XYZ file of N, CA and C in Angstrom:
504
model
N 0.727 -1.013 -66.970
C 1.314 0.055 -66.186
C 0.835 -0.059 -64.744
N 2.019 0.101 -63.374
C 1.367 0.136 -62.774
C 0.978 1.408 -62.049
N -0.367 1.537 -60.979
C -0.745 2.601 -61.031
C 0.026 2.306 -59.283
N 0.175 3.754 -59.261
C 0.886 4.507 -57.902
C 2.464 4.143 -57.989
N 3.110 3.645 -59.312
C 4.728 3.608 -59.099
C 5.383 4.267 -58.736
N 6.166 4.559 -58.003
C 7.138 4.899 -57.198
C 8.227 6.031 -58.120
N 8.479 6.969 -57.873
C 9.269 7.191 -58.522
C 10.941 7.016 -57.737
N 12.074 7.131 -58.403
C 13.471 6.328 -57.756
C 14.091 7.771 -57.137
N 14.751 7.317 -56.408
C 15.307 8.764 -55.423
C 16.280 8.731 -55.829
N 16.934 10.475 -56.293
C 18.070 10.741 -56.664
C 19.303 10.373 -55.729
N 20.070 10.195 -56.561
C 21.794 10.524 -55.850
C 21.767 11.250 -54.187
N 21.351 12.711 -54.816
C 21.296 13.811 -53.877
C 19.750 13.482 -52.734
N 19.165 12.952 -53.049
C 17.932 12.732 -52.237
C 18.327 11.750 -51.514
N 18.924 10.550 -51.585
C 19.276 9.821 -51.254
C 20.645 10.037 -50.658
N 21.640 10.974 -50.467
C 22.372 11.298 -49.639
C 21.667 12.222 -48.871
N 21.157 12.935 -48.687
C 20.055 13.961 -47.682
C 19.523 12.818 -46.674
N 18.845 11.991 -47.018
C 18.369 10.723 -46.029
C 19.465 10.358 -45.227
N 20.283 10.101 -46.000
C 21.917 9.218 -45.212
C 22.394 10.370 -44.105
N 22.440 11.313 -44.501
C 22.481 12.492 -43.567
C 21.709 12.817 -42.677
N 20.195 12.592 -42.433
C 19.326 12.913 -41.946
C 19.341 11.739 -40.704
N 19.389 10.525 -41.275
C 19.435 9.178 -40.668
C 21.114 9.087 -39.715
N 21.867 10.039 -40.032
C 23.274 10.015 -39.819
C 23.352 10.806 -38.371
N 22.657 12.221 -38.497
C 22.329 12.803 -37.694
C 21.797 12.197 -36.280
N 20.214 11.888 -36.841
C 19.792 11.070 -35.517
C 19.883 10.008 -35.278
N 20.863 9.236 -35.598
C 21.785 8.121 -34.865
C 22.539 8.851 -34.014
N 23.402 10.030 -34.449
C 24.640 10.348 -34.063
C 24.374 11.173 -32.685
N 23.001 12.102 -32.701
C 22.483 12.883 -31.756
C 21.824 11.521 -30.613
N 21.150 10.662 -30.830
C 20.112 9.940 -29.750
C 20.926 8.462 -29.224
N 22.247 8.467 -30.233
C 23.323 7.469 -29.508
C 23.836 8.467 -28.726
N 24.483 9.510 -28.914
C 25.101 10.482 -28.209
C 24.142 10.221 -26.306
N 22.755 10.743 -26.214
C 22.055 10.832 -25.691
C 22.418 9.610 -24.846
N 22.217 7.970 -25.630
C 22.262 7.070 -24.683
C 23.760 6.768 -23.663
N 24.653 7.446 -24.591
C 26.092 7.080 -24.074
C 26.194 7.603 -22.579
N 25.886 9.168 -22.638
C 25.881 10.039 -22.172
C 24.893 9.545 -20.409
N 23.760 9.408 -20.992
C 22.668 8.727 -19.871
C 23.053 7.767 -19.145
N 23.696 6.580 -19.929
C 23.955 5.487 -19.612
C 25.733 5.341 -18.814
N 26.231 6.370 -19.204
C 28.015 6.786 -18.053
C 27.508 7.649 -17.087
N 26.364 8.726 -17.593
C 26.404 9.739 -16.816
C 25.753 8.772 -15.296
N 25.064 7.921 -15.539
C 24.359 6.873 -14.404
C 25.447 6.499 -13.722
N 26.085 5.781 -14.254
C 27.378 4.730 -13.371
C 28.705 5.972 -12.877
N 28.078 6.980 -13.162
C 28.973 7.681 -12.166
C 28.443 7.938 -10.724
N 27.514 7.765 -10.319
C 27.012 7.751 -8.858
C 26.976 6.297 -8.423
N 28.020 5.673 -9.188
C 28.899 3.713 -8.316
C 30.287 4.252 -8.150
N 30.640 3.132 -7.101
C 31.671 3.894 -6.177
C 32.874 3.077 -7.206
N 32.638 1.884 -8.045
C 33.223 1.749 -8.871
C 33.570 2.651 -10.026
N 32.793 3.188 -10.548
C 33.353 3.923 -11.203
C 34.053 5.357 -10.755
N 33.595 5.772 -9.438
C 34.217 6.878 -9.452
C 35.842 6.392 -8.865
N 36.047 4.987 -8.300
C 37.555 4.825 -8.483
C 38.199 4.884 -9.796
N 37.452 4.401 -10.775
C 38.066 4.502 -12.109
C 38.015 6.205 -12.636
N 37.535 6.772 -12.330
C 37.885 7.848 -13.347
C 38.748 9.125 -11.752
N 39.258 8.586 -10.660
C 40.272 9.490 -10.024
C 41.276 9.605 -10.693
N 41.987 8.716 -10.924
C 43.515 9.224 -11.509
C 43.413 9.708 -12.830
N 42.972 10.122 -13.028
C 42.101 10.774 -14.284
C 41.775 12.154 -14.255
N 41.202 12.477 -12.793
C 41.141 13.757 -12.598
C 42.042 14.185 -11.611
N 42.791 13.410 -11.028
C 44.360 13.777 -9.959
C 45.091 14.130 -11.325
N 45.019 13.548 -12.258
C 46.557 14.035 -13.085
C 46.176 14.959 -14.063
N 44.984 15.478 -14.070
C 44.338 17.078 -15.181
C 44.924 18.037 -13.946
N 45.567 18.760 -15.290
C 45.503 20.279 -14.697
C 44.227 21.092 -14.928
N 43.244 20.994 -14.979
C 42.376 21.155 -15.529
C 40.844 21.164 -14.187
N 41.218 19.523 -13.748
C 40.010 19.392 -12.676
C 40.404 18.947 -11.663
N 41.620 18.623 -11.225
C 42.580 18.257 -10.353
C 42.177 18.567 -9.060
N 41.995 19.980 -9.096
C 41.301 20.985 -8.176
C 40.053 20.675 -7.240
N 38.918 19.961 -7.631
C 37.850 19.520 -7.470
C 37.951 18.204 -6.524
N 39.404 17.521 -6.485
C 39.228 16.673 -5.309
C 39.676 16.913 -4.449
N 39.967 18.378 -4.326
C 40.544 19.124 -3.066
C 39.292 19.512 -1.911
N 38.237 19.951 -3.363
C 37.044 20.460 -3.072
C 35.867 19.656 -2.317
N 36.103 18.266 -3.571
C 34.995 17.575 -3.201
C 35.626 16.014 -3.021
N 35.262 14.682 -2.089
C 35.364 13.530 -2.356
C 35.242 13.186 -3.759
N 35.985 12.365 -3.921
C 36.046 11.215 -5.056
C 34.901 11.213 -5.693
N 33.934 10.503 -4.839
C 32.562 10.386 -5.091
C 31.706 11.614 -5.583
N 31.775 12.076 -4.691
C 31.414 13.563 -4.958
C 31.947 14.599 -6.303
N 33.220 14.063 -6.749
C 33.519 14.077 -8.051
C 32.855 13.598 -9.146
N 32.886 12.630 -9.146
C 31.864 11.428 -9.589
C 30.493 11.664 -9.704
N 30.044 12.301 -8.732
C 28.522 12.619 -8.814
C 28.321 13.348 -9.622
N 28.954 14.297 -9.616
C 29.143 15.863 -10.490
C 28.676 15.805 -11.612
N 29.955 14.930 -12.069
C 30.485 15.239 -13.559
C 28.991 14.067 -13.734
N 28.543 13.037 -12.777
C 27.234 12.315 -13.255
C 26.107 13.311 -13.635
N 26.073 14.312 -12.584
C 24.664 14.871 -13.087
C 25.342 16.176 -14.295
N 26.383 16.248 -14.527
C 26.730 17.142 -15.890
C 26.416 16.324 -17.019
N 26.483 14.677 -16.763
C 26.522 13.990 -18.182
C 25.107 13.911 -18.437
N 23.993 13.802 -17.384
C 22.630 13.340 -17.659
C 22.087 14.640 -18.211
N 22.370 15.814 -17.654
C 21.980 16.995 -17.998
C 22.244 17.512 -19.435
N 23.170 17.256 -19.612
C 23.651 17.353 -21.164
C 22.790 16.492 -21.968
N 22.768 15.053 -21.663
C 21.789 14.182 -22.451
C 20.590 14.503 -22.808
N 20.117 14.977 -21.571
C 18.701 15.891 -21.219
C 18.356 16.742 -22.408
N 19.236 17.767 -22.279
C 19.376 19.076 -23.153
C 19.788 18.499 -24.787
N 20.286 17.929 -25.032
C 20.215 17.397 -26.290
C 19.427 16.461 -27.296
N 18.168 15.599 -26.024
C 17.011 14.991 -26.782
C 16.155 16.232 -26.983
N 16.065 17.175 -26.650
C 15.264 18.284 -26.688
C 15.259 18.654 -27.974
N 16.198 17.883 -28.948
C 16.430 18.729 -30.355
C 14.873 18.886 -30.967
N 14.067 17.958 -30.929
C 12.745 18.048 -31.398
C 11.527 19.672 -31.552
N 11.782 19.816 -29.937
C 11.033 20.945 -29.532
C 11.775 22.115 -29.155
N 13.035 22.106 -28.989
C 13.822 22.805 -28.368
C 15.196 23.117 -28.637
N 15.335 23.167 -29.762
C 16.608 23.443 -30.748
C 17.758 24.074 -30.042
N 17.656 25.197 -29.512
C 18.606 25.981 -28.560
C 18.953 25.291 -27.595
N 17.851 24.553 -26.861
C 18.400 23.717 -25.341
C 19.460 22.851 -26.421
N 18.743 21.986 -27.293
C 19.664 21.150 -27.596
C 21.047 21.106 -28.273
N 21.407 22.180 -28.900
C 22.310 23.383 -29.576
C 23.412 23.375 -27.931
N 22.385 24.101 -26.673
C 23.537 24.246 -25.835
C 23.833 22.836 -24.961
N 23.291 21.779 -25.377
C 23.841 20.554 -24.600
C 24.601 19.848 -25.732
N 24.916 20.116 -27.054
C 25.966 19.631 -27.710
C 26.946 20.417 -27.825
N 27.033 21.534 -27.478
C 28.150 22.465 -27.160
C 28.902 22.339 -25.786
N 27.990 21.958 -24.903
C 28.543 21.392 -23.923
C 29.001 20.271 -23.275
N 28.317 19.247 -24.629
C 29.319 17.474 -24.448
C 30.661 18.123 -25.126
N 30.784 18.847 -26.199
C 32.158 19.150 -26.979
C 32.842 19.946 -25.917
N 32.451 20.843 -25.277
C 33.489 20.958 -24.136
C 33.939 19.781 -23.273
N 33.048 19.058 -22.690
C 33.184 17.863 -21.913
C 34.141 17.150 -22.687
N 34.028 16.416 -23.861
C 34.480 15.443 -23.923
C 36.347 16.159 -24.634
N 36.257 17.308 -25.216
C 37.246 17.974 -25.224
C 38.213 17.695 -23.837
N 37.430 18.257 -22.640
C 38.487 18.195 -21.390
C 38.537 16.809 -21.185
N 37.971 15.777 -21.610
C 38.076 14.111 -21.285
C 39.112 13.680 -22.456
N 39.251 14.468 -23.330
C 40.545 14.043 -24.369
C 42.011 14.791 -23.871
N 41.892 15.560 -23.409
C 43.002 16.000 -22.609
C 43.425 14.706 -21.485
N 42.827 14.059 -21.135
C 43.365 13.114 -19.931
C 44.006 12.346 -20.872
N 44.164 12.644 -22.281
C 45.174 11.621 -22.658
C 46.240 12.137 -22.649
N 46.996 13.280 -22.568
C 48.018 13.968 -22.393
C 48.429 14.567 -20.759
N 47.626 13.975 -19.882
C 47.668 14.124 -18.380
C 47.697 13.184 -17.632
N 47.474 12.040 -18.075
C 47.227 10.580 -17.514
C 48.887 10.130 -17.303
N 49.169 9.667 -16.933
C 50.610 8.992 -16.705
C 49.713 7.518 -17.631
N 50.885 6.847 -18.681
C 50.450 5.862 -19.320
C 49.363 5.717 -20.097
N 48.846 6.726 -20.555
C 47.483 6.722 -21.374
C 47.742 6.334 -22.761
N 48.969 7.259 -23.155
C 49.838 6.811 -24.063
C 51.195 6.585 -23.837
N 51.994 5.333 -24.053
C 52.891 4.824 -23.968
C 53.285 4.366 -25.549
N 54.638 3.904 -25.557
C 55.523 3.672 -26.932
C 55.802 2.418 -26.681
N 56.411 1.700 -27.959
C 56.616 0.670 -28.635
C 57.767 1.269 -29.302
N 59.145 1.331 -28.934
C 59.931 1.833 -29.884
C 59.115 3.241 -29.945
N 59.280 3.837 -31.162
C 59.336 4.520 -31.486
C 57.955 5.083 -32.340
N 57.040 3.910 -31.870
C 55.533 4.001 -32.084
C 54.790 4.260 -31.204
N 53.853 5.323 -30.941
C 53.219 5.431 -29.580
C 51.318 5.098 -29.977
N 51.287 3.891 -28.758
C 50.233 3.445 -28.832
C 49.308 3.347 -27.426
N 48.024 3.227 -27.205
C 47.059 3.293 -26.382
C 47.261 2.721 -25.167
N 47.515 2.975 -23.863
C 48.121 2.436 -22.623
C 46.254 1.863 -22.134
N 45.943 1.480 -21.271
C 44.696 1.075 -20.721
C 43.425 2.855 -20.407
N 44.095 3.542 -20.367
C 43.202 4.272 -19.863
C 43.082 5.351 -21.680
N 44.262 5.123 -22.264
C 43.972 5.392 -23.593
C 43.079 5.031 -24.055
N 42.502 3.627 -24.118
C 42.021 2.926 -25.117
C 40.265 3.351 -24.002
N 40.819 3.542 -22.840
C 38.901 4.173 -22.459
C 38.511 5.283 -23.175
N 39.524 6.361 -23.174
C 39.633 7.758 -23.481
C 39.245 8.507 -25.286
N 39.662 7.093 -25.945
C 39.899 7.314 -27.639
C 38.089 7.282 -27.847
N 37.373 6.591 -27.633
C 36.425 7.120 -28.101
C 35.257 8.278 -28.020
N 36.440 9.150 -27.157
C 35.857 10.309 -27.063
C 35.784 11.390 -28.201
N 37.169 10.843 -29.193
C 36.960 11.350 -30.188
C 35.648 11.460 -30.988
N 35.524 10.152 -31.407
C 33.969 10.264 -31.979
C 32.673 10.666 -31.629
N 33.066 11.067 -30.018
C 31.151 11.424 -29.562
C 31.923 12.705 -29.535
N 32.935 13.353 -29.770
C 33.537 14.811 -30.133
C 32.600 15.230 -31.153
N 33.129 14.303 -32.487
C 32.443 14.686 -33.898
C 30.994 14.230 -33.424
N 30.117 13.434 -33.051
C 28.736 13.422 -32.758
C 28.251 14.809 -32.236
N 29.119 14.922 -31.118
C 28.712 16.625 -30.196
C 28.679 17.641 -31.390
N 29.700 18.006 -31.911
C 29.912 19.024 -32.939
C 29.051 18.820 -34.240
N 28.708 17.789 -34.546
C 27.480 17.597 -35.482
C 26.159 17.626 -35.529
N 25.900 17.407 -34.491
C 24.418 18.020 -33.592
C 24.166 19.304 -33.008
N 25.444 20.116 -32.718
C 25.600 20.942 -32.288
C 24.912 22.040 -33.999
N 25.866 21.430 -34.748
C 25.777 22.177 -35.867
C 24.087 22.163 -36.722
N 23.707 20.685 -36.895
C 22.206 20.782 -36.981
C 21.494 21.447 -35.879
N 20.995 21.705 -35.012
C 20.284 22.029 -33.986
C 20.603 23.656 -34.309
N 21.862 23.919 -34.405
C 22.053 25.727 -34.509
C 21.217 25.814 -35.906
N 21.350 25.334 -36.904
C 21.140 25.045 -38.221
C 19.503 25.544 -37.811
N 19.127 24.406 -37.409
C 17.113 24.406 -37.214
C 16.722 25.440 -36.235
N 17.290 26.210 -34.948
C 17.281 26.895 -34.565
C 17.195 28.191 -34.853
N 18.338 28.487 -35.829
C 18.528 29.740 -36.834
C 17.599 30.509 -37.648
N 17.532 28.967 -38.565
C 16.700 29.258 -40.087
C 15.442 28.838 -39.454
N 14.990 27.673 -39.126
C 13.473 27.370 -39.320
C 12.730 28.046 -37.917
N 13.540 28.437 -37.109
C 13.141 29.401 -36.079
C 12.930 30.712 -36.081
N 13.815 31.365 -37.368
C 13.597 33.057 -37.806
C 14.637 33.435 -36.832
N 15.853 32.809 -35.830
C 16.696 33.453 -35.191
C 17.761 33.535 -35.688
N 18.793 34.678 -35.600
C 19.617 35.567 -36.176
C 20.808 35.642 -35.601
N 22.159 34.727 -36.118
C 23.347 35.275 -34.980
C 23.799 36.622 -35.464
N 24.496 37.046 -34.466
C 24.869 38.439 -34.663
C 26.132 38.144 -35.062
């Protein structure tokens, strides 16, 4: 017999891990995406790439009335780092990090709208409509959508219960 064997992890124990491990991939990739665009928005390259983007939102359109290009660009840079910010916090700071995944899901919400504001984002094939160039930037916003909203949801989760706080 040996001594200290292991005992085998259930089904359910073993999906709890996959979940757990699912989570903080999904929260600290979130983080790097976020850090790592929210940066290259203060290059003058990128803030040419994401104008016609915000010329054709009804939404933020407004803002290059307000501000240069760049100055657009900067913005939404220090909104993306700030958010990143607020969401590694999940550790110590459940609420910060709660309100910086509530606030990539707004973000990337109004960044999925530029697919229905973009001239060519989506274009057809017949009678099939498929990803134009600024589509195919735009589509994986879906998934750091569900990342935002899934972190959002753990963090309220640990916030709530293991914090003793109470929504009304």
């Amino acid at each position: 017999m040996r001594v200290g064997k292991r005992r085998r992890m259930t089904g359910l124990e073993a999906a709890i891990q996959l979940e757990t491990w699912g989570i903080r991939v999904s929260r600290y990739g979130l983080v790097l995406v976020l850090a790592l665009i929210g940066g290259l928005k203060f290059t003058a390259p990128e803030a040419r790439g994401i104008e016609p983007l915000v010329l054709h939102s009804p939404l933020l359109s407004w803002l290059l009335e307000a501000l240069s290009v760049q100055g657009v660009s900067n913005l939404i840079g220090v909104i993306e780092l700030t958010l990143a910010a607020l969401i590694a916090t999940r550790p110590f700071a459940p609420a910060a990090s709660l309100a910086g995944s509530l606030g990539a899901s707004v973000m990337f919400t109004i960044t999925l709208s530029f697919l229905l504001s973009t001239p060519g984002a989506i274009t057809s094939l017949g009678w099939v409509p498929v990803l134009g160039e600024a589509g195919q930037l735009l589509i994986k916003d879906v998934a750091l959508l569900g990342a935002s909203l899934l972190t959002a949801a753990e963090a309220l989760q640990t916030w709530q219960f293991d914090a003793g706080h109470r929504l009304a």
